[in-house]
Amino acid sequence: MASRTPVRLDPATGKKIPPPVSPKPVRMTATRLTRASVRPPAPPQLSSAPSSTEDELDALTELLVKNLENTADPDFFGMCSKCGQKVSGEGTGCTAMDKLFHIKCFLCVKCGCQLTGKVFYKVEDQAFCEADYLETLETCWVCNQHITERILRATGKCFHPECFKCEVCNKKLDGIQFTVDNFNKIHCIEDYYRKYSPRCASCNQLIVPEQGQDETIRIVSMNKDFHVKCYICEDCNAPLSTEKGGTGCFPLDNHLLCQDCNAIRIQQMTAALDSKPVRPLTTEL
């Protein structure tokens, strides 16, 4: 299966951010030269960019001349790509990054340790020892290990794609929409809604966006939450939301009522009170 490019989202806008393009480091080893393995030397590449085409040609010509001058030397391997001097004698040189070096010249660009016979990393045509290369890498926020392959950035942090998971269900979120809560915990959209969405006081279902929508509307009345479709009169089912053509809510004894049904209930309550016999007050002597 082809690997996907990690989707990076701006935490402020939620929009995708294209990944940066940079040369991928190459893990390599330097080979010590021996007389049995050496081949006729080829002109090495220049280690730094020439200022002009003429300078490059002059440098290559000089290297070719030096190679030709030393071909009679049986111990001559070629010219060092670092110092420009000849590499002569078994055990004095090595090949790395398709170039020839003195062993003493092939060093880590950061700490200066010798790299012959060791693992090193080629980054933008420079050699780093393994320890210094790892120090240049980002660290995964979840597992605290160096990220040597694909990197996923989200919420201002760096992750391995396989470590970027939902806090609740552990589903990998590489390339999938996600959100964060007030504690900066990462959730898939479904679990975020299940965990934090209010429940409708009428139908007891979660109030979440409709399929294909990013937002939803809830109505708060009597310190309770309602779907718009559930915000109706308990007696006649008339819609109560004024934004949906309703007449407004006139609650009574913790019941959702329209104005007409509210008036009817008040009349019924008043009539019930009027029909009750009134006990006379008596006073003991």
PDB file of C-alpha atoms in Angstrom:
ATOM      1  CA  MET A   1       0.000   0.000   0.000  1.00  0.00           C
ATOM      2  CA  ALA A   2       1.344   3.426  -0.877  1.00  0.00           C
ATOM      3  CA  SER A   3       2.080   5.624   2.132  1.00  0.00           C
ATOM      4  CA  ARG A   4       0.124   8.835   2.495  1.00  0.00           C
ATOM      5  CA  THR A   5       1.575  12.261   3.122  1.00  0.00           C
ATOM      6  CA  PRO A   6       0.708  13.304   6.691  1.00  0.00           C
ATOM      7  CA  VAL A   7      -2.035  15.921   6.869  1.00  0.00           C
ATOM      8  CA  ARG A   8      -1.074  18.826   9.040  1.00  0.00           C
ATOM      9  CA  LEU A   9      -3.793  21.101  10.359  1.00  0.00           C
ATOM     10  CA  ASP A  10      -3.429  24.655  11.578  1.00  0.00           C
ATOM     11  CA  PRO A  11      -4.701  24.522  15.212  1.00  0.00           C
ATOM     12  CA  ALA A  12      -6.226  27.996  14.847  1.00  0.00           C
ATOM     13  CA  THR A  13      -8.092  27.515  11.567  1.00  0.00           C
ATOM     14  CA  GLY A  14      -8.205  23.728  11.160  1.00  0.00           C
ATOM     15  CA  LYS A  15      -6.983  24.092   7.563  1.00  0.00           C
ATOM     16  CA  LYS A  16      -4.429  21.746   6.005  1.00  0.00           C
ATOM     17  CA  ILE A  17      -0.792  22.913   5.917  1.00  0.00           C
ATOM     18  CA  PRO A  18       1.455  21.473   3.188  1.00  0.00           C
ATOM     19  CA  PRO A  19       4.470  19.606   4.600  1.00  0.00           C
ATOM     20  CA  PRO A  20       7.876  21.264   4.192  1.00  0.00           C
ATOM     21  CA  VAL A  21      10.113  19.884   1.476  1.00  0.00           C
ATOM     22  CA  SER A  22      13.652  19.051   2.554  1.00  0.00           C
ATOM     23  CA  PRO A  23      16.322  16.561   1.439  1.00  0.00           C
ATOM     24  CA  LYS A  24      15.917  13.203   3.126  1.00  0.00           C
ATOM     25  CA  PRO A  25      18.981  12.178   5.184  1.00  0.00           C
ATOM     26  CA  VAL A  26      20.826   9.107   3.909  1.00  0.00           C
ATOM     27  CA  ARG A  27      22.293   6.583   6.348  1.00  0.00           C
ATOM     28  CA  MET A  28      25.751   5.552   5.106  1.00  0.00           C
ATOM     29  CA  THR A  29      29.124   4.104   6.114  1.00  0.00           C
ATOM     30  CA  ALA A  30      32.608   5.104   4.981  1.00  0.00           C
ATOM     31  CA  THR A  31      34.789   2.396   3.425  1.00  0.00           C
ATOM     32  CA  ARG A  32      38.493   2.273   4.274  1.00  0.00           C
ATOM     33  CA  LEU A  33      40.656   1.982   1.163  1.00  0.00           C
ATOM     34  CA  THR A  34      42.921  -1.025   0.584  1.00  0.00           C
ATOM     35  CA  ARG A  35      45.147  -1.740  -2.367  1.00  0.00           C
ATOM     36  CA  ALA A  36      43.074  -4.799  -3.310  1.00  0.00           C
ATOM     37  CA  SER A  37      39.810  -2.877  -3.554  1.00  0.00           C
ATOM     38  CA  VAL A  38      40.959   0.385  -5.073  1.00  0.00           C
ATOM     39  CA  ARG A  39      40.067   1.364  -8.620  1.00  0.00           C
ATOM     40  CA  PRO A  40      41.669   4.010 -10.796  1.00  0.00           C
ATOM     41  CA  PRO A  41      40.738   7.320  -9.133  1.00  0.00           C
ATOM     42  CA  ALA A  42      38.126   9.559 -10.647  1.00  0.00           C
ATOM     43  CA  PRO A  43      38.153  13.326 -10.216  1.00  0.00           C
ATOM     44  CA  PRO A  44      36.235  14.084  -6.974  1.00  0.00           C
ATOM     45  CA  GLN A  45      33.351  16.496  -6.875  1.00  0.00           C
ATOM     46  CA  LEU A  46      33.920  19.894  -5.374  1.00  0.00           C
ATOM     47  CA  SER A  47      32.821  20.160  -1.746  1.00  0.00           C
ATOM     48  CA  SER A  48      31.554  23.721  -2.142  1.00  0.00           C
ATOM     49  CA  ALA A  49      29.753  25.515  -4.938  1.00  0.00           C
ATOM     50  CA  PRO A  50      32.122  27.389  -7.288  1.00  0.00           C
ATOM     51  CA  SER A  51      31.649  31.088  -7.771  1.00  0.00           C
ATOM     52  CA  SER A  52      31.604  30.707 -11.537  1.00  0.00           C
ATOM     53  CA  THR A  53      31.853  28.172 -14.328  1.00  0.00           C
ATOM     54  CA  GLU A  54      35.449  29.231 -14.958  1.00  0.00           C
ATOM     55  CA  ASP A  55      36.418  28.591 -11.337  1.00  0.00           C
ATOM     56  CA  GLU A  56      34.846  25.138 -11.471  1.00  0.00           C
ATOM     57  CA  LEU A  57      36.683  24.240 -14.648  1.00  0.00           C
ATOM     58  CA  ASP A  58      39.974  25.496 -13.208  1.00  0.00           C
ATOM     59  CA  ALA A  59      39.506  23.415 -10.059  1.00  0.00           C
ATOM     60  CA  LEU A  60      38.666  20.264 -12.004  1.00  0.00           C
ATOM     61  CA  THR A  61      41.619  20.805 -14.306  1.00  0.00           C
ATOM     62  CA  GLU A  62      43.939  21.159 -11.319  1.00  0.00           C
ATOM     63  CA  LEU A  63      42.623  17.915  -9.810  1.00  0.00           C
ATOM     64  CA  LEU A  64      43.106  16.063 -13.093  1.00  0.00           C
ATOM     65  CA  VAL A  65      46.662  17.330 -13.362  1.00  0.00           C
ATOM     66  CA  LYS A  66      47.432  16.201  -9.820  1.00  0.00           C
ATOM     67  CA  ASN A  67      45.942  12.770 -10.521  1.00  0.00           C
ATOM     68  CA  LEU A  68      48.045  12.414 -13.668  1.00  0.00           C
ATOM     69  CA  GLU A  69      51.188  13.559 -11.859  1.00  0.00           C
ATOM     70  CA  ASN A  70      50.764  10.832  -9.267  1.00  0.00           C
ATOM     71  CA  THR A  71      49.742   7.902 -11.447  1.00  0.00           C
ATOM     72  CA  ALA A  72      53.294   6.544 -11.251  1.00  0.00           C
ATOM     73  CA  ASP A  73      52.973   6.251  -7.456  1.00  0.00           C
ATOM     74  CA  PRO A  74      51.848   2.641  -6.738  1.00  0.00           C
ATOM     75  CA  ASP A  75      50.318   3.746  -3.405  1.00  0.00           C
ATOM     76  CA  PHE A  76      48.371   6.673  -4.889  1.00  0.00           C
ATOM     77  CA  PHE A  77      44.566   6.481  -4.574  1.00  0.00           C
ATOM     78  CA  GLY A  78      43.545   9.978  -5.669  1.00  0.00           C
ATOM     79  CA  MET A  79      43.015  13.476  -4.315  1.00  0.00           C
ATOM     80  CA  CYS A  80      41.198  14.137  -1.033  1.00  0.00           C
ATOM     81  CA  SER A  81      37.887  15.916  -1.567  1.00  0.00           C
ATOM     82  CA  LYS A  82      38.359  17.853   1.676  1.00  0.00           C
ATOM     83  CA  CYS A  83      41.947  19.140   1.697  1.00  0.00           C
ATOM     84  CA  GLY A  84      42.819  18.676  -1.976  1.00  0.00           C
ATOM     85  CA  GLN A  85      46.017  16.766  -1.186  1.00  0.00           C
ATOM     86  CA  LYS A  86      46.902  13.331  -2.510  1.00  0.00           C
ATOM     87  CA  VAL A  87      45.787  10.189  -0.692  1.00  0.00           C
ATOM     88  CA  SER A  88      48.739   7.792  -0.771  1.00  0.00           C
ATOM     89  CA  GLY A  89      49.374   4.643   1.203  1.00  0.00           C
ATOM     90  CA  GLU A  90      47.099   1.840   2.323  1.00  0.00           C
ATOM     91  CA  GLY A  91      45.003   2.710   5.373  1.00  0.00           C
ATOM     92  CA  THR A  92      45.242   6.472   4.855  1.00  0.00           C
ATOM     93  CA  GLY A  93      42.055   7.032   2.876  1.00  0.00           C
ATOM     94  CA  CYS A  94      38.392   6.135   2.639  1.00  0.00           C
ATOM     95  CA  THR A  95      35.494   6.529   0.255  1.00  0.00           C
ATOM     96  CA  ALA A  96      32.178   8.025   1.317  1.00  0.00           C
ATOM     97  CA  MET A  97      29.338   9.854  -0.435  1.00  0.00           C
ATOM     98  CA  ASP A  98      30.971   8.843  -3.770  1.00  0.00           C
ATOM     99  CA  LYS A  99      34.077  10.841  -2.848  1.00  0.00           C
ATOM    100  CA  LEU A 100      37.629  10.155  -1.675  1.00  0.00           C
ATOM    101  CA  PHE A 101      38.953  11.456   1.665  1.00  0.00           C
ATOM    102  CA  HIS A 102      41.905  11.130   3.959  1.00  0.00           C
ATOM    103  CA  ILE A 103      40.735   9.256   7.039  1.00  0.00           C
ATOM    104  CA  LYS A 104      41.796  12.241   9.124  1.00  0.00           C
ATOM    105  CA  CYS A 105      39.792  14.564   6.848  1.00  0.00           C
ATOM    106  CA  PHE A 106      36.506  12.680   6.855  1.00  0.00           C
ATOM    107  CA  LEU A 107      34.973  14.091  10.029  1.00  0.00           C
ATOM    108  CA  CYS A 108      31.553  14.891  11.480  1.00  0.00           C
ATOM    109  CA  VAL A 109      30.702  18.426  10.412  1.00  0.00           C
ATOM    110  CA  LYS A 110      29.426  19.211  13.918  1.00  0.00           C
ATOM    111  CA  CYS A 111      31.624  17.494  16.529  1.00  0.00           C
ATOM    112  CA  GLY A 112      34.670  16.687  14.391  1.00  0.00           C
ATOM    113  CA  CYS A 113      34.880  12.980  15.250  1.00  0.00           C
ATOM    114  CA  GLN A 114      36.324  10.598  12.646  1.00  0.00           C
ATOM    115  CA  LEU A 115      33.644   8.774  10.672  1.00  0.00           C
ATOM    116  CA  THR A 116      35.627   6.067   8.877  1.00  0.00           C
ATOM    117  CA  GLY A 117      34.075   2.680   9.617  1.00  0.00           C
ATOM    118  CA  LYS A 118      31.147   4.264  11.466  1.00  0.00           C
ATOM    119  CA  VAL A 119      27.546   4.934  10.589  1.00  0.00           C
ATOM    120  CA  PHE A 120      27.010   8.520   9.485  1.00  0.00           C
ATOM    121  CA  TYR A 121      24.224  10.516   7.867  1.00  0.00           C
ATOM    122  CA  LYS A 122      24.505  12.575   4.721  1.00  0.00           C
ATOM    123  CA  VAL A 123      22.435  15.748   5.057  1.00  0.00           C
ATOM    124  CA  GLU A 124      22.659  18.283   2.232  1.00  0.00           C
ATOM    125  CA  ASP A 125      26.039  16.837   1.186  1.00  0.00           C
ATOM    126  CA  GLN A 126      27.442  17.104   4.720  1.00  0.00           C
ATOM    127  CA  ALA A 127      28.334  14.187   7.000  1.00  0.00           C
ATOM    128  CA  PHE A 128      26.977  13.931  10.567  1.00  0.00           C
ATOM    129  CA  CYS A 129      27.820  11.247  13.103  1.00  0.00           C
ATOM    130  CA  GLU A 130      24.769   9.343  14.332  1.00  0.00           C
ATOM    131  CA  ALA A 131      24.644  11.083  17.722  1.00  0.00           C
ATOM    132  CA  ASP A 132      24.780  14.588  16.259  1.00  0.00           C
ATOM    133  CA  TYR A 133      22.297  13.699  13.549  1.00  0.00           C
ATOM    134  CA  LEU A 134      19.780  12.469  16.126  1.00  0.00           C
ATOM    135  CA  GLU A 135      20.149  15.731  18.040  1.00  0.00           C
ATOM    136  CA  THR A 136      18.890  17.602  14.985  1.00  0.00           C
ATOM    137  CA  LEU A 137      15.672  15.569  14.857  1.00  0.00           C
ATOM    138  CA  GLU A 138      12.313  16.452  16.358  1.00  0.00           C
ATOM    139  CA  THR A 139      11.037  14.385  19.293  1.00  0.00           C
ATOM    140  CA  CYS A 140       7.583  12.785  19.276  1.00  0.00           C
ATOM    141  CA  TRP A 141       5.287  14.355  21.880  1.00  0.00           C
ATOM    142  CA  VAL A 142       3.721  10.982  22.720  1.00  0.00           C
ATOM    143  CA  CYS A 143       6.580   8.449  22.857  1.00  0.00           C
ATOM    144  CA  ASN A 144       9.450  10.925  23.355  1.00  0.00           C
ATOM    145  CA  GLN A 145      11.500   9.156  20.658  1.00  0.00           C
ATOM    146  CA  HIS A 146      13.309  10.809  17.748  1.00  0.00           C
ATOM    147  CA  ILE A 147      11.322  11.082  14.526  1.00  0.00           C
ATOM    148  CA  THR A 148      13.565   9.681  11.800  1.00  0.00           C
ATOM    149  CA  GLU A 149      10.968   9.224   9.043  1.00  0.00           C
ATOM    150  CA  ARG A 150       7.718  11.068   8.347  1.00  0.00           C
ATOM    151  CA  ILE A 151       6.816  13.807  10.784  1.00  0.00           C
ATOM    152  CA  LEU A 152       3.318  15.025  11.600  1.00  0.00           C
ATOM    153  CA  ARG A 153       2.852  18.463  13.169  1.00  0.00           C
ATOM    154  CA  ALA A 154      -0.368  19.378  14.970  1.00  0.00           C
ATOM    155  CA  THR A 155      -1.377  21.606  17.897  1.00  0.00           C
ATOM    156  CA  GLY A 156       2.131  23.055  17.911  1.00  0.00           C
ATOM    157  CA  LYS A 157       3.743  19.655  18.574  1.00  0.00           C
ATOM    158  CA  CYS A 158       5.487  16.912  16.578  1.00  0.00           C
ATOM    159  CA  PHE A 159       4.329  13.302  16.309  1.00  0.00           C
ATOM    160  CA  HIS A 160       5.117  10.030  14.617  1.00  0.00           C
ATOM    161  CA  PRO A 161       2.095   9.425  12.352  1.00  0.00           C
ATOM    162  CA  GLU A 162       1.453   6.149  14.208  1.00  0.00           C
ATOM    163  CA  CYS A 163       1.520   7.964  17.593  1.00  0.00           C
ATOM    164  CA  PHE A 164      -1.029  10.602  16.598  1.00  0.00           C
ATOM    165  CA  LYS A 165      -4.155   8.921  17.994  1.00  0.00           C
ATOM    166  CA  CYS A 166      -7.528   9.729  19.502  1.00  0.00           C
ATOM    167  CA  GLU A 167      -7.382  10.086  23.280  1.00  0.00           C
ATOM    168  CA  VAL A 168     -10.497   7.930  23.688  1.00  0.00           C
ATOM    169  CA  CYS A 169     -10.514   5.170  21.036  1.00  0.00           C
ATOM    170  CA  ASN A 170      -6.805   5.166  20.004  1.00  0.00           C
ATOM    171  CA  LYS A 171      -7.741   5.429  16.338  1.00  0.00           C
ATOM    172  CA  LYS A 172      -4.849   6.750  14.234  1.00  0.00           C
ATOM    173  CA  LEU A 173      -5.679  10.238  13.001  1.00  0.00           C
ATOM    174  CA  ASP A 174      -3.073  10.608  10.246  1.00  0.00           C
ATOM    175  CA  GLY A 175      -5.014  12.178   7.376  1.00  0.00           C
ATOM    176  CA  ILE A 176      -8.276  12.242   9.380  1.00  0.00           C
ATOM    177  CA  GLN A 177     -10.098  15.241  10.830  1.00  0.00           C
ATOM    178  CA  PHE A 178      -9.537  15.757  14.544  1.00  0.00           C
ATOM    179  CA  THR A 179     -10.102  18.316  17.264  1.00  0.00           C
ATOM    180  CA  VAL A 180      -8.737  19.131  20.723  1.00  0.00           C
ATOM    181  CA  ASP A 181     -10.539  19.769  23.993  1.00  0.00           C
ATOM    182  CA  ASN A 182      -9.871  22.472  26.582  1.00  0.00           C
ATOM    183  CA  PHE A 183      -7.088  20.302  28.031  1.00  0.00           C
ATOM    184  CA  ASN A 184      -5.361  20.103  24.605  1.00  0.00           C
ATOM    185  CA  LYS A 185      -6.205  16.395  24.343  1.00  0.00           C
ATOM    186  CA  ILE A 186      -6.604  15.071  20.804  1.00  0.00           C
ATOM    187  CA  HIS A 187      -9.903  13.434  19.824  1.00  0.00           C
ATOM    188  CA  CYS A 188     -11.470  12.070  16.684  1.00  0.00           C
ATOM    189  CA  ILE A 189     -14.600  14.032  15.814  1.00  0.00           C
ATOM    190  CA  GLU A 190     -16.976  11.226  16.821  1.00  0.00           C
ATOM    191  CA  ASP A 191     -15.495  10.735  20.294  1.00  0.00           C
ATOM    192  CA  TYR A 192     -15.267  14.466  20.904  1.00  0.00           C
ATOM    193  CA  TYR A 193     -19.002  14.799  20.275  1.00  0.00           C
ATOM    194  CA  ARG A 194     -19.793  11.749  22.410  1.00  0.00           C
ATOM    195  CA  LYS A 195     -17.695  13.103  25.258  1.00  0.00           C
ATOM    196  CA  TYR A 196     -18.597  16.783  25.265  1.00  0.00           C
ATOM    197  CA  SER A 197     -21.866  17.340  23.394  1.00  0.00           C
ATOM    198  CA  PRO A 198     -24.933  18.167  25.532  1.00  0.00           C
ATOM    199  CA  ARG A 199     -27.976  15.892  25.602  1.00  0.00           C
ATOM    200  CA  CYS A 200     -31.403  17.059  24.611  1.00  0.00           C
ATOM    201  CA  ALA A 201     -33.714  17.257  27.632  1.00  0.00           C
ATOM    202  CA  SER A 202     -36.620  16.122  25.457  1.00  0.00           C
ATOM    203  CA  CYS A 203     -35.304  13.110  23.461  1.00  0.00           C
ATOM    204  CA  ASN A 204     -32.163  12.408  25.536  1.00  0.00           C
ATOM    205  CA  GLN A 205     -30.022  12.213  22.370  1.00  0.00           C
ATOM    206  CA  LEU A 206     -26.713  14.037  21.825  1.00  0.00           C
ATOM    207  CA  ILE A 207     -26.936  17.409  20.133  1.00  0.00           C
ATOM    208  CA  VAL A 208     -24.385  17.057  17.314  1.00  0.00           C
ATOM    209  CA  PRO A 209     -24.046  18.453  13.766  1.00  0.00           C
ATOM    210  CA  GLU A 210     -26.035  16.808  11.014  1.00  0.00           C
ATOM    211  CA  GLN A 211     -24.224  14.537   8.529  1.00  0.00           C
ATOM    212  CA  GLY A 212     -21.879  16.642   6.408  1.00  0.00           C
ATOM    213  CA  GLN A 213     -22.182  19.702   8.655  1.00  0.00           C
ATOM    214  CA  ASP A 214     -19.551  21.228  10.949  1.00  0.00           C
ATOM    215  CA  GLU A 215     -21.840  23.187  13.255  1.00  0.00           C
ATOM    216  CA  THR A 216     -25.090  22.650  15.097  1.00  0.00           C
ATOM    217  CA  ILE A 217     -27.680  24.775  16.879  1.00  0.00           C
ATOM    218  CA  ARG A 218     -28.954  24.059  20.353  1.00  0.00           C
ATOM    219  CA  ILE A 219     -31.568  25.897  22.356  1.00  0.00           C
ATOM    220  CA  VAL A 220     -31.114  26.523  26.069  1.00  0.00           C
ATOM    221  CA  SER A 221     -34.285  27.025  28.053  1.00  0.00           C
ATOM    222  CA  MET A 222     -34.999  26.549  31.757  1.00  0.00           C
ATOM    223  CA  ASN A 223     -31.298  25.629  32.173  1.00  0.00           C
ATOM    224  CA  LYS A 224     -31.783  22.672  29.809  1.00  0.00           C
ATOM    225  CA  ASP A 225     -30.543  21.918  26.280  1.00  0.00           C
ATOM    226  CA  PHE A 226     -32.836  21.083  23.359  1.00  0.00           C
ATOM    227  CA  HIS A 227     -32.627  20.213  19.676  1.00  0.00           C
ATOM    228  CA  VAL A 228     -34.413  22.842  17.605  1.00  0.00           C
ATOM    229  CA  LYS A 229     -36.840  20.141  16.421  1.00  0.00           C
ATOM    230  CA  CYS A 230     -37.488  19.071  20.028  1.00  0.00           C
ATOM    231  CA  TYR A 231     -38.138  22.590  21.289  1.00  0.00           C
ATOM    232  CA  ILE A 232     -41.926  22.358  20.972  1.00  0.00           C
ATOM    233  CA  CYS A 233     -44.994  22.853  23.117  1.00  0.00           C
ATOM    234  CA  GLU A 234     -45.668  19.792  25.275  1.00  0.00           C
ATOM    235  CA  ASP A 235     -49.427  20.080  24.740  1.00  0.00           C
ATOM    236  CA  CYS A 236     -49.908  20.986  21.067  1.00  0.00           C
ATOM    237  CA  ASN A 237     -46.429  20.331  19.553  1.00  0.00           C
ATOM    238  CA  ALA A 238     -46.227  23.854  18.153  1.00  0.00           C
ATOM    239  CA  PRO A 239     -42.637  25.031  17.533  1.00  0.00           C
ATOM    240  CA  LEU A 240     -41.444  27.454  20.185  1.00  0.00           C
ATOM    241  CA  SER A 241     -38.294  28.874  18.597  1.00  0.00           C
ATOM    242  CA  THR A 242     -39.009  32.355  17.287  1.00  0.00           C
ATOM    243  CA  GLU A 243     -36.285  31.813  14.648  1.00  0.00           C
ATOM    244  CA  LYS A 244     -38.255  28.853  13.219  1.00  0.00           C
ATOM    245  CA  GLY A 245     -41.595  30.643  13.010  1.00  0.00           C
ATOM    246  CA  GLY A 246     -42.648  29.749  16.551  1.00  0.00           C
ATOM    247  CA  THR A 247     -44.503  31.992  18.969  1.00  0.00           C
ATOM    248  CA  GLY A 248     -41.999  31.801  21.805  1.00  0.00           C
ATOM    249  CA  CYS A 249     -41.869  29.767  25.000  1.00  0.00           C
ATOM    250  CA  PHE A 250     -44.087  30.400  28.030  1.00  0.00           C
ATOM    251  CA  PRO A 251     -42.913  27.801  30.583  1.00  0.00           C
ATOM    252  CA  LEU A 252     -45.117  26.807  33.474  1.00  0.00           C
ATOM    253  CA  ASP A 253     -44.131  24.462  36.321  1.00  0.00           C
ATOM    254  CA  ASN A 254     -41.042  23.350  34.366  1.00  0.00           C
ATOM    255  CA  HIS A 255     -43.095  22.506  31.250  1.00  0.00           C
ATOM    256  CA  LEU A 256     -42.479  23.894  27.746  1.00  0.00           C
ATOM    257  CA  LEU A 257     -45.672  25.588  26.550  1.00  0.00           C
ATOM    258  CA  CYS A 258     -46.757  27.982  23.850  1.00  0.00           C
ATOM    259  CA  GLN A 259     -48.686  31.090  24.877  1.00  0.00           C
ATOM    260  CA  ASP A 260     -52.130  29.598  24.185  1.00  0.00           C
ATOM    261  CA  CYS A 261     -51.466  26.325  26.044  1.00  0.00           C
ATOM    262  CA  ASN A 262     -49.939  28.266  28.919  1.00  0.00           C
ATOM    263  CA  ALA A 263     -53.142  30.284  29.239  1.00  0.00           C
ATOM    264  CA  ILE A 264     -55.276  27.124  29.099  1.00  0.00           C
ATOM    265  CA  ARG A 265     -53.262  25.448  31.880  1.00  0.00           C
ATOM    266  CA  ILE A 266     -53.497  28.539  34.052  1.00  0.00           C
ATOM    267  CA  GLN A 267     -57.283  28.596  33.570  1.00  0.00           C
ATOM    268  CA  GLN A 268     -57.477  24.900  34.479  1.00  0.00           C
ATOM    269  CA  MET A 269     -55.374  25.403  37.589  1.00  0.00           C
ATOM    270  CA  THR A 270     -57.463  28.402  38.633  1.00  0.00           C
ATOM    271  CA  ALA A 271     -60.705  26.505  38.110  1.00  0.00           C
ATOM    272  CA  ALA A 272     -59.391  23.580  40.133  1.00  0.00           C
ATOM    273  CA  LEU A 273     -58.528  25.869  43.007  1.00  0.00           C
ATOM    274  CA  ASP A 274     -61.947  27.561  42.865  1.00  0.00           C
ATOM    275  CA  SER A 275     -63.745  24.199  43.002  1.00  0.00           C
ATOM    276  CA  LYS A 276     -62.078  23.102  46.235  1.00  0.00           C
ATOM    277  CA  PRO A 277     -64.170  23.660  49.406  1.00  0.00           C
ATOM    278  CA  VAL A 278     -62.796  26.281  51.750  1.00  0.00           C
ATOM    279  CA  ARG A 279     -62.373  25.051  55.321  1.00  0.00           C
ATOM    280  CA  PRO A 280     -63.608  27.686  57.793  1.00  0.00           C
ATOM    281  CA  LEU A 281     -61.169  29.010  60.295  1.00  0.00           C
ATOM    282  CA  THR A 282     -61.912  28.074  63.932  1.00  0.00           C
ATOM    283  CA  THR A 283     -60.471  29.392  67.135  1.00  0.00           C
ATOM    284  CA  GLU A 284     -60.231  27.370  70.321  1.00  0.00           C
ATOM    285  CA  LEU A 285     -61.314  29.182  73.482  1.00  0.00           C
TER     286      LEU A 285
END
